[in-house]
PDB file as gemmi writes it, atoms N, CA and C in Angstrom:
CRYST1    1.000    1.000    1.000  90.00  90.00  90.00 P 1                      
ATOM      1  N   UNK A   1     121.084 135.049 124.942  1.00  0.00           N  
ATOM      2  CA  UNK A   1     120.927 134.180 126.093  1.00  0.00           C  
ATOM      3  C   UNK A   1     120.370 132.823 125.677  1.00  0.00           C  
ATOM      4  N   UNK A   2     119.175 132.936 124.696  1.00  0.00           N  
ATOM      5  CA  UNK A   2     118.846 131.453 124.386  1.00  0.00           C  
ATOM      6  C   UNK A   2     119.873 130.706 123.821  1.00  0.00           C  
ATOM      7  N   UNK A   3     120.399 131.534 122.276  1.00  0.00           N  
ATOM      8  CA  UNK A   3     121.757 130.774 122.083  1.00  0.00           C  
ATOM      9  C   UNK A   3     122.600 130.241 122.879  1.00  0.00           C  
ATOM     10  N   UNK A   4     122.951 130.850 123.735  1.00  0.00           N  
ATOM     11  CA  UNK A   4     124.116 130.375 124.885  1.00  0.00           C  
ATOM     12  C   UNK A   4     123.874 129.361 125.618  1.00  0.00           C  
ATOM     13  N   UNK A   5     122.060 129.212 126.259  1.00  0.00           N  
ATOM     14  CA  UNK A   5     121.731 128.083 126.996  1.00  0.00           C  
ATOM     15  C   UNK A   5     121.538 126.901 125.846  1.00  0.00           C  
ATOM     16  N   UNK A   6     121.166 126.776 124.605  1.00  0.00           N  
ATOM     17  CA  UNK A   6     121.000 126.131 123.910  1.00  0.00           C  
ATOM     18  C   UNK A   6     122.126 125.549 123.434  1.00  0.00           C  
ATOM     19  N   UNK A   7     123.537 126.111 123.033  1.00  0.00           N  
ATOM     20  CA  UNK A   7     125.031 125.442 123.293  1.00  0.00           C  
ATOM     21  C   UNK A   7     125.154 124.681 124.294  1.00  0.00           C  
ATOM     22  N   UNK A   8     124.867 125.328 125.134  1.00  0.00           N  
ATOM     23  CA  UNK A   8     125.573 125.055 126.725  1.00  0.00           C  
ATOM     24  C   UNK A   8     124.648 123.579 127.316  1.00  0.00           C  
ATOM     25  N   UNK A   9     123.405 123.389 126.646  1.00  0.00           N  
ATOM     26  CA  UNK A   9     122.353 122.242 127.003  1.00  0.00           C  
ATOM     27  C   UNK A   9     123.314 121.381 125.908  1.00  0.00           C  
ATOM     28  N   UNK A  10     123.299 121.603 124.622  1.00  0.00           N  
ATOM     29  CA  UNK A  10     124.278 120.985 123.629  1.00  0.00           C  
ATOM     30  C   UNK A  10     125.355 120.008 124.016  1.00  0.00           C  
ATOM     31  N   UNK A  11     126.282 120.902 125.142  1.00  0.00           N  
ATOM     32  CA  UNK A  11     127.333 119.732 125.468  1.00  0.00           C  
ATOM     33  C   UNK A  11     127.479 118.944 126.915  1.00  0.00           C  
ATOM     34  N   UNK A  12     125.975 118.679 127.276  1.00  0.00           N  
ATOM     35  CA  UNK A  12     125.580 117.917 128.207  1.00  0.00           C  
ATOM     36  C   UNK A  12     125.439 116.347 127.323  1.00  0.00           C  
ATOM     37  N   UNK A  13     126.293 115.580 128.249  1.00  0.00           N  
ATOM     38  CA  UNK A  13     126.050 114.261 127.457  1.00  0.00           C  
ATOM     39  C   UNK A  13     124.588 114.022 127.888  1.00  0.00           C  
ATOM     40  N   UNK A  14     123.935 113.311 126.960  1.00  0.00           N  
ATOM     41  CA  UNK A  14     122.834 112.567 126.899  1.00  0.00           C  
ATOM     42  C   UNK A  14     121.213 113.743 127.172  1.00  0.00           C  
ATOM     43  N   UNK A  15     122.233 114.796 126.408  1.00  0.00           N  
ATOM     44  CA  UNK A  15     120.757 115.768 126.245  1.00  0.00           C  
ATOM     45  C   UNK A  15     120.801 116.226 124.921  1.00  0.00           C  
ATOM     46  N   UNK A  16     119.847 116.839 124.419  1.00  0.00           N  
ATOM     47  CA  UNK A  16     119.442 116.582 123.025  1.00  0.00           C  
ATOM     48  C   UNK A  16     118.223 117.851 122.329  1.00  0.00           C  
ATOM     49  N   UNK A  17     119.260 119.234 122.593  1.00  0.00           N  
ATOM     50  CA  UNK A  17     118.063 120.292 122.493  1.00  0.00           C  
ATOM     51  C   UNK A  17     118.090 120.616 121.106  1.00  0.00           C  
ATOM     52  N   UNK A  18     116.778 121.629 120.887  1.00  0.00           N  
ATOM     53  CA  UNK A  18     115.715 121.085 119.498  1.00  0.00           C  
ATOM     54  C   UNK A  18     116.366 123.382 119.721  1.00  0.00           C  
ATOM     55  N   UNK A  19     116.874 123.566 118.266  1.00  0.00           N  
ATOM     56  CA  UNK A  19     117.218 124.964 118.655  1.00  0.00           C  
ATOM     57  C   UNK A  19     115.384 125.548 117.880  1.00  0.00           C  
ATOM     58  N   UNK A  20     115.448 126.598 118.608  1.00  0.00           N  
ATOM     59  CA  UNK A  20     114.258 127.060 118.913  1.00  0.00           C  
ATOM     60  C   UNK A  20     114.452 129.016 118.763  1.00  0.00           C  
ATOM     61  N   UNK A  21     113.427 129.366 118.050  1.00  0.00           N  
ATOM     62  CA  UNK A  21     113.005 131.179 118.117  1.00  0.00           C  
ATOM     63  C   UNK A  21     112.363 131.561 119.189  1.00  0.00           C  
ATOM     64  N   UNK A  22     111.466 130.904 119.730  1.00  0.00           N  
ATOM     65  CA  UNK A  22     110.548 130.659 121.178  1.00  0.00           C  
ATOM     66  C   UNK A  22     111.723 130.946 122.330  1.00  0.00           C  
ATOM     67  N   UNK A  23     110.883 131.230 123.376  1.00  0.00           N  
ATOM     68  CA  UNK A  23     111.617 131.761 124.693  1.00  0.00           C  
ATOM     69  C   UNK A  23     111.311 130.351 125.801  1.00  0.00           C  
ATOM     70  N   UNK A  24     111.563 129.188 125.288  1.00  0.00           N  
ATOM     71  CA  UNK A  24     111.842 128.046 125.316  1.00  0.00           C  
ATOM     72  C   UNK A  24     112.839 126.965 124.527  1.00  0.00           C  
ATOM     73  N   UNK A  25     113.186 126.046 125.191  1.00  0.00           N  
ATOM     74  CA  UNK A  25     113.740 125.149 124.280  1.00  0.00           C  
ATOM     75  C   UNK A  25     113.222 124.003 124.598  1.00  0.00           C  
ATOM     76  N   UNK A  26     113.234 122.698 123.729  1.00  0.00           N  
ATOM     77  CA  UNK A  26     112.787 121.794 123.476  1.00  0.00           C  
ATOM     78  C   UNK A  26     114.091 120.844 123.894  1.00  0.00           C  
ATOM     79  N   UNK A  27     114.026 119.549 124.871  1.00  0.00           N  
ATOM     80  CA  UNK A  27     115.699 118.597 125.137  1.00  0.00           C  
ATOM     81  C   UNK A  27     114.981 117.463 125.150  1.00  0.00           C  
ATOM     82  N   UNK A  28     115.355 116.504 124.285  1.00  0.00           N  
ATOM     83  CA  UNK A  28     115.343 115.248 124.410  1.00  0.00           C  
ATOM     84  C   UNK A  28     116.381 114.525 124.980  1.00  0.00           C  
ATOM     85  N   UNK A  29     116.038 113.463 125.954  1.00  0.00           N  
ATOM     86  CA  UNK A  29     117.253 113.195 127.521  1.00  0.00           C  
ATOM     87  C   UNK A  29     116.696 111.701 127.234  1.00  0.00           C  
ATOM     88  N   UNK A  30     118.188 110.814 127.806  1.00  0.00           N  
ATOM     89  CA  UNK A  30     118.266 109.555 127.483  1.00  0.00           C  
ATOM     90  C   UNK A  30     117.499 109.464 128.591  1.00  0.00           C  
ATOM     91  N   UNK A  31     117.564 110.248 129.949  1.00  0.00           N  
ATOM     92  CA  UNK A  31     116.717 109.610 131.364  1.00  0.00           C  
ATOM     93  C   UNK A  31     115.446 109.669 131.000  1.00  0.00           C  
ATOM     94  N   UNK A  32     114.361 109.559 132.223  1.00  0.00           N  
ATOM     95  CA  UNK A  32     113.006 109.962 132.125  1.00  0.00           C  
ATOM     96  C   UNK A  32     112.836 111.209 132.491  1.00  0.00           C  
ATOM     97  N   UNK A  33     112.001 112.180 131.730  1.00  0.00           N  
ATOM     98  CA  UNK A  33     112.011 113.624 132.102  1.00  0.00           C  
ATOM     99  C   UNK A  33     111.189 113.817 133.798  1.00  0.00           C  
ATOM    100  N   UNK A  34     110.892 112.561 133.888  1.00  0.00           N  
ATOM    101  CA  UNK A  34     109.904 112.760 135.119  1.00  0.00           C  
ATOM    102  C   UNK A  34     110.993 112.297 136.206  1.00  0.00           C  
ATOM    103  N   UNK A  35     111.978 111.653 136.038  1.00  0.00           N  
ATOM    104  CA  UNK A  35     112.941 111.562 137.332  1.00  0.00           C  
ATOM    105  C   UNK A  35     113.570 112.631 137.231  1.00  0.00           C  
ATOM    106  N   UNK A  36     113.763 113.095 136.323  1.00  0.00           N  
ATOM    107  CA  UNK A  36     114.874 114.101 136.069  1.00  0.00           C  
ATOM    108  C   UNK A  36     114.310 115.690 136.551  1.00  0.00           C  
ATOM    109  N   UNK A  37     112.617 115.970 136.475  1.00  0.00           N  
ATOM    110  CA  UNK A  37     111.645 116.730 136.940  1.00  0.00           C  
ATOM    111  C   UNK A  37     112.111 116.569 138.270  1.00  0.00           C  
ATOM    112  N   UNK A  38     111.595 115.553 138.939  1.00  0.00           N  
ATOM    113  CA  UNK A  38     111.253 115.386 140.222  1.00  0.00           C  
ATOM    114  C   UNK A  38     112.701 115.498 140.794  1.00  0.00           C  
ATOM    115  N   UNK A  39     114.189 114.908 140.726  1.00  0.00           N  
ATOM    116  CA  UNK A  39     115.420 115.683 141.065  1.00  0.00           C  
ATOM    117  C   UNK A  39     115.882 117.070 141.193  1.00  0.00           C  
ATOM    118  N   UNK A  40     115.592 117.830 140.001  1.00  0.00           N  
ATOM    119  CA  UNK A  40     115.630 118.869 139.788  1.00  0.00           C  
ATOM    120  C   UNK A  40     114.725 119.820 141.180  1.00  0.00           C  
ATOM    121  N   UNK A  41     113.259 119.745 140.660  1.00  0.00           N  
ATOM    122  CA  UNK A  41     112.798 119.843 142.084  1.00  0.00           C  
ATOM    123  C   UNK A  41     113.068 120.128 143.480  1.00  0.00           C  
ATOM    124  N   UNK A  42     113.473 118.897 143.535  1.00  0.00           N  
ATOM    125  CA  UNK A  42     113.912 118.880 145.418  1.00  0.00           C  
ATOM    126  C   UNK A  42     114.802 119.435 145.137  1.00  0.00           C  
ATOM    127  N   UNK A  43     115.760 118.984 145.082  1.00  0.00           N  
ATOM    128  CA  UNK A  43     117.141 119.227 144.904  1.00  0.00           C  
ATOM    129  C   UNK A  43     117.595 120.535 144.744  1.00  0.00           C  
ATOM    130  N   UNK A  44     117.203 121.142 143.720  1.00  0.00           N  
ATOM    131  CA  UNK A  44     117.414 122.552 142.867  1.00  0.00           C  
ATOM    132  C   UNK A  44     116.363 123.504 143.344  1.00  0.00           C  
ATOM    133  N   UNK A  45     115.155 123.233 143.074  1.00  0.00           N  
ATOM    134  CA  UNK A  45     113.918 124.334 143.021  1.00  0.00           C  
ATOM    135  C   UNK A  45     114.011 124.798 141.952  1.00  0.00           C  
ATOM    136  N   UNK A  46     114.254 123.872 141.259  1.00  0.00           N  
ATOM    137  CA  UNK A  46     114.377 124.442 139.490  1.00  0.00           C  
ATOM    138  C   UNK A  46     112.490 123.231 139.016  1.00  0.00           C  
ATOM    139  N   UNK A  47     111.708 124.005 138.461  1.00  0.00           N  
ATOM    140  CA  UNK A  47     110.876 123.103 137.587  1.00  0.00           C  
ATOM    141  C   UNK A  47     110.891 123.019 136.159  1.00  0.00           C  
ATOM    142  N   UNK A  48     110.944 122.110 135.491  1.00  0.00           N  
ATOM    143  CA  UNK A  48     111.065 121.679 134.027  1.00  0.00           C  
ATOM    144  C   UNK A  48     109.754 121.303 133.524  1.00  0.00           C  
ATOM    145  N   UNK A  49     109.420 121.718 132.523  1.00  0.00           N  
ATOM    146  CA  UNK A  49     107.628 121.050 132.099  1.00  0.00           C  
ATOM    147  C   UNK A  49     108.454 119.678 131.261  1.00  0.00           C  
ATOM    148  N   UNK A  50     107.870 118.295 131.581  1.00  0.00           N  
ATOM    149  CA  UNK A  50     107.534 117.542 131.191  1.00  0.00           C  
ATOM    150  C   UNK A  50     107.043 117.760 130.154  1.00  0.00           C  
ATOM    151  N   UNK A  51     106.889 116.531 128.789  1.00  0.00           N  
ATOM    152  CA  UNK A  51     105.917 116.943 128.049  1.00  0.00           C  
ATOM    153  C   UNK A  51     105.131 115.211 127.604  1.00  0.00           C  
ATOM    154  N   UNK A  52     104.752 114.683 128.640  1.00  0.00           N  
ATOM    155  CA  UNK A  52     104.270 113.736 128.588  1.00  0.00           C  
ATOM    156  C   UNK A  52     102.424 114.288 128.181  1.00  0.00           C  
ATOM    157  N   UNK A  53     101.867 115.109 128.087  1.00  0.00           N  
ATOM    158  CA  UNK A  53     100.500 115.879 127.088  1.00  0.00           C  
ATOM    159  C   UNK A  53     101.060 116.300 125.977  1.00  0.00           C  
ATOM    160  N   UNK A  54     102.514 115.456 125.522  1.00  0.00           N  
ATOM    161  CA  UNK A  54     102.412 115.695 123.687  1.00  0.00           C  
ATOM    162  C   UNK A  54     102.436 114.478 123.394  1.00  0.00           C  
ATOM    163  N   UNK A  55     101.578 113.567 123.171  1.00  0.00           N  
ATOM    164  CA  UNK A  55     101.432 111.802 122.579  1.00  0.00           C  
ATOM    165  C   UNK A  55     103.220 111.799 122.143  1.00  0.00           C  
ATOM    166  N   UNK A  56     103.338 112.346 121.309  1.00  0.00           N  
ATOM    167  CA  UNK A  56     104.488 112.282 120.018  1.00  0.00           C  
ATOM    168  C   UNK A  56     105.679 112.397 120.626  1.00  0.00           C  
ATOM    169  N   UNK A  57     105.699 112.790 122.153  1.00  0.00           N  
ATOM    170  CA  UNK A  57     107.447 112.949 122.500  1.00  0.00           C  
ATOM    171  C   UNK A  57     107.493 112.108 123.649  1.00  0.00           C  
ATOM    172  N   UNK A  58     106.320 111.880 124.699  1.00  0.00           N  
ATOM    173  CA  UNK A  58     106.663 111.148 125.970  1.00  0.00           C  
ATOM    174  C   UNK A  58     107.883 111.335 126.945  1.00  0.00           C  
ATOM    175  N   UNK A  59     108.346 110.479 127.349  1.00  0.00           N  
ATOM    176  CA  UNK A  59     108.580 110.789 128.939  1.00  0.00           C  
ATOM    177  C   UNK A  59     110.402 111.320 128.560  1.00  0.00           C  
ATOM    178  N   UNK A  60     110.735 111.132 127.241  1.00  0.00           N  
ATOM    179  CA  UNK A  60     112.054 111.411 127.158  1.00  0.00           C  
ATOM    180  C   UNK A  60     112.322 112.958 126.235  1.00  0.00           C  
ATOM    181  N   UNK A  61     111.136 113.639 127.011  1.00  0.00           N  
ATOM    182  CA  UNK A  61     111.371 115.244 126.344  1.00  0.00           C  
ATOM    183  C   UNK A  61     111.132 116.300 127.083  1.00  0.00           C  
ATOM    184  N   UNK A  62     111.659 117.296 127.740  1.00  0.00           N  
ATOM    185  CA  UNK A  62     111.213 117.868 128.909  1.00  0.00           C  
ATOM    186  C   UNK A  62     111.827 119.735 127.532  1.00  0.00           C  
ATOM    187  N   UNK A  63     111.178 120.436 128.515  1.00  0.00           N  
ATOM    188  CA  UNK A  63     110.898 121.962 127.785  1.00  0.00           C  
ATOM    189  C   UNK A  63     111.392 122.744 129.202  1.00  0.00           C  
ATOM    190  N   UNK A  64     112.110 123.487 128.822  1.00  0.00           N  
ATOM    191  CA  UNK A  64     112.584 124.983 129.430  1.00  0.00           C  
ATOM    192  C   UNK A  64     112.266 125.969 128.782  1.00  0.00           C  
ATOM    193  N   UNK A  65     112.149 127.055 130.248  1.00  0.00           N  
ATOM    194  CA  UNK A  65     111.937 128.346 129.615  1.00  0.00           C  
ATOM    195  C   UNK A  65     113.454 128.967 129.660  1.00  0.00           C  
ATOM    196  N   UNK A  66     113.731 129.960 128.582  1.00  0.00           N  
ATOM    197  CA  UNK A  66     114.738 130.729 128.712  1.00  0.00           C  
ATOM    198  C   UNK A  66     114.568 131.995 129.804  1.00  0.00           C  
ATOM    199  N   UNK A  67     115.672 131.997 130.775  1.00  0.00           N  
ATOM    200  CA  UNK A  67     115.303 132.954 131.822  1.00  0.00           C  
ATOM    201  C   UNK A  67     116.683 133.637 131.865  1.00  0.00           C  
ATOM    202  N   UNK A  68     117.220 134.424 132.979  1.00  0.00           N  
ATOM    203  CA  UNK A  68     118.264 135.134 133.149  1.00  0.00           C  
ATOM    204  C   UNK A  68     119.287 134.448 133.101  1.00  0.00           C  
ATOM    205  N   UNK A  69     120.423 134.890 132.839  1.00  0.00           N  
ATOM    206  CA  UNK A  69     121.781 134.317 132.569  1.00  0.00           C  
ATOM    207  C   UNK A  69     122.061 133.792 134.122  1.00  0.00           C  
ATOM    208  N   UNK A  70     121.829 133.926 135.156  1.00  0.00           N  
ATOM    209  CA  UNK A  70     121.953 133.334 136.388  1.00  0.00           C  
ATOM    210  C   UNK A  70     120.989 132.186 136.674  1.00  0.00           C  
ATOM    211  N   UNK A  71     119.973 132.506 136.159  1.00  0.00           N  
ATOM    212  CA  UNK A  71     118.859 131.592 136.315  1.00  0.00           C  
ATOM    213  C   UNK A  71     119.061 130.101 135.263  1.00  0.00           C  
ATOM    214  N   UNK A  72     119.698 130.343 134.355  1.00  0.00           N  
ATOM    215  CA  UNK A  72     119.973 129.272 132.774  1.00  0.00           C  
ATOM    216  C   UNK A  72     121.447 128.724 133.642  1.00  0.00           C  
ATOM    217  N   UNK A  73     122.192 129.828 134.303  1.00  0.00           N  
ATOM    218  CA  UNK A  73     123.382 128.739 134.863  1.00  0.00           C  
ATOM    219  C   UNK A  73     123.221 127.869 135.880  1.00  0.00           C  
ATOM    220  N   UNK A  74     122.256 127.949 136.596  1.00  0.00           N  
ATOM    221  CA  UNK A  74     121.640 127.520 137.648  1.00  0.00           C  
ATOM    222  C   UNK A  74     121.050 125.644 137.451  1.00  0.00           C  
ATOM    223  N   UNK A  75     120.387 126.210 136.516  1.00  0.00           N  
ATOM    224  CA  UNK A  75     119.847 125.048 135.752  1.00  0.00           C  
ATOM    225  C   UNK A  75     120.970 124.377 134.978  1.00  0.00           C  
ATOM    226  N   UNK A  76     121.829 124.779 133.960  1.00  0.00           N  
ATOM    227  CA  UNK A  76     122.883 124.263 133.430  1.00  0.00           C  
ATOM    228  C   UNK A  76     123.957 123.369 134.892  1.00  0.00           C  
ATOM    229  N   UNK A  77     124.062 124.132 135.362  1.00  0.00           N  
ATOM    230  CA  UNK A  77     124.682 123.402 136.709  1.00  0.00           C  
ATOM    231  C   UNK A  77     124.159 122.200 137.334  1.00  0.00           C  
ATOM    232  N   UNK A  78     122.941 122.296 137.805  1.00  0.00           N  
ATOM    233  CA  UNK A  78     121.865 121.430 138.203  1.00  0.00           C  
ATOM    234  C   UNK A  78     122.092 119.820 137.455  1.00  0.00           C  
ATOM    235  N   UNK A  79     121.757 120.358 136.179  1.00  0.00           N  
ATOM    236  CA  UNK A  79     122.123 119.331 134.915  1.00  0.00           C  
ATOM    237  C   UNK A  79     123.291 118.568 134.793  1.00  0.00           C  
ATOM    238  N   UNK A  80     124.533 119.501 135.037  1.00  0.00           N  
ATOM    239  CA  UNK A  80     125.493 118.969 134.989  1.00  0.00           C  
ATOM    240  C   UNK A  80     125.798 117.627 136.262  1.00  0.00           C  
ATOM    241  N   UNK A  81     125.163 118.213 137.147  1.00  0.00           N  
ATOM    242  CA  UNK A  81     125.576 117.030 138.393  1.00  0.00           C  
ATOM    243  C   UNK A  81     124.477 115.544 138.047  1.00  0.00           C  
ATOM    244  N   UNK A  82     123.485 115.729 137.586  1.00  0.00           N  
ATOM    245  CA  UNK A  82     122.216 114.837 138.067  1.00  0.00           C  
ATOM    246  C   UNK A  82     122.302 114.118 136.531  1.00  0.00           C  
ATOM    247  N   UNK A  83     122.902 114.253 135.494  1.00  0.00           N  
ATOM    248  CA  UNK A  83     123.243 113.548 134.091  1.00  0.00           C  
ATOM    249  C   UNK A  83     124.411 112.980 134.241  1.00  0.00           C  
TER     250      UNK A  83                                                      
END                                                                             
């Protein structure tokens, strides 16, 4: 499942995931992770952690958790409209 969401984040233009052993992944996004938070949000009811409390990545790195194959398409979908 992570593999699959980690492809599948892969061929989103202008996202940029970090492959990962963790039951997370790491995406660096040309937007701001905090508009892209706050869309997601309303919109979805999907939440994304920001990682603006890591100095070193700022506002263009947001973290997912890996969740159910309905739950990762959900979000993959989400993504697809709002990028």
């Amino acid at each position: 499942t992570r593999l699959k969401l980690y492809q599948e984040l892969g061929k989103i233009k202008g996202l940029y995931p970090f492959n990962s052993s963790a039951n997370f992944i790491l995406v660096k996004t040309d937007i701001s992770s905090l508009k892209l938070q706050e869309k997601l949000l309303k919109n979805y009811q999907i939440l994304i952690r920001d990682c603006l409390s890591f100095p070193e990545l700022g506002e263009h790195y947001f973290r997912i958790a890996v969740k159910l194959e309905d739950e990762n398409n959900k979000l993959l979908n989400a993504l697809n409209l709002l990028i």
